[in-house]
Short mmCIF file of C-alpha atoms in Angstrom, two decimals:
data_model
loop_
_atom_site.label_atom_id
_atom_site.label_comp_id
_atom_site.label_asym_id
_atom_site.label_seq_id
_atom_site.Cartn_x
_atom_site.Cartn_y
_atom_site.Cartn_z
CA MET B 1 -35.45 -8.08 -12.86
CA PRO B 2 -38.33 -10.62 -11.72
CA LYS B 3 -40.73 -9.46 -9.25
CA GLY B 4 -39.96 -10.53 -5.63
CA GLN B 5 -36.26 -10.79 -5.92
CA GLY B 6 -33.59 -8.52 -4.83
CA ARG B 7 -30.61 -7.32 -6.63
CA VAL B 8 -28.60 -9.94 -8.13
CA THR B 9 -24.77 -9.72 -7.06
CA CYS B 10 -21.73 -11.49 -8.35
CA PRO B 11 -19.72 -13.48 -5.81
CA CYS B 12 -16.72 -11.31 -6.47
CA GLU B 13 -19.04 -8.31 -5.30
CA GLU B 14 -19.70 -9.98 -2.15
CA VAL B 15 -15.89 -10.82 -1.68
CA GLN B 16 -15.01 -7.41 -2.50
CA ALA B 17 -17.33 -6.02 0.13
CA VAL B 18 -16.05 -8.48 2.76
CA LEU B 19 -12.53 -7.32 2.05
CA PHE B 20 -13.23 -3.89 2.45
CA SER B 21 -14.97 -4.23 5.56
CA TYR B 22 -12.28 -6.18 7.10
CA ALA B 23 -9.58 -3.71 5.92
CA GLY B 24 -11.50 -0.81 6.92
CA LEU B 25 -11.11 -2.03 10.58
CA PHE B 26 -7.27 -1.81 10.37
CA SER B 27 -6.76 0.98 8.00
CA PRO B 28 -5.23 3.23 10.71
CA PHE B 29 -2.70 0.62 11.32
CA LEU B 30 -2.00 0.03 7.71
CA ALA B 31 -1.74 3.74 7.24
CA ARG B 32 1.07 4.14 9.89
CA PHE B 33 2.80 0.98 8.68
CA SER B 34 3.00 2.23 4.99
CA LEU B 35 4.33 5.69 6.26
CA PHE B 36 6.88 3.85 8.39
CA LEU B 37 8.12 1.70 5.21
CA PHE B 38 8.02 4.74 3.16
CA SER B 39 10.25 6.85 5.51
CA TYR B 40 12.72 3.64 6.12
CA ALA B 41 13.03 3.31 2.33
CA HIS B 42 13.72 7.19 2.12
CA LEU B 43 16.28 6.84 4.79
CA ILE B 44 18.00 3.93 3.13
CA ILE B 45 18.18 5.56 -0.13
CA LYS B 46 19.54 9.00 1.27
CA HIS B 47 22.36 6.97 3.23
CA GLU B 48 23.08 5.16 -0.21
CA ILE B 49 23.62 8.26 -2.05
CA LYS B 50 25.99 9.63 0.74
CA ARG B 51 27.95 6.46 0.47
CA LEU B 52 28.49 6.97 -3.23
CA GLU B 53 29.25 10.39 -3.06
CA VAL B 54 32.11 9.78 -0.46
CA SER B 55 33.06 7.08 -2.71
CA ASN B 56 33.48 9.24 -5.81
CA SER B 57 31.43 6.83 -7.60
CA PRO B 58 30.94 7.14 -11.51
CA ILE B 59 27.22 6.48 -10.83
CA LEU B 60 26.67 9.85 -9.61
CA ARG B 61 28.55 11.76 -12.27
#
């Protein structure tokens, strides 16, 4: 590295740093939202399995 110059960064590294700092501000919200979506998907799957059991679907055999 030439004297007097700092570390050379790729533009993608700068964009990545900006995205991480921006997402870091909202990470508690994103964590709660992800948990909500996971719980909702779990309930939908559970409900669908019960519906298939009641209808004696060959899918569950």
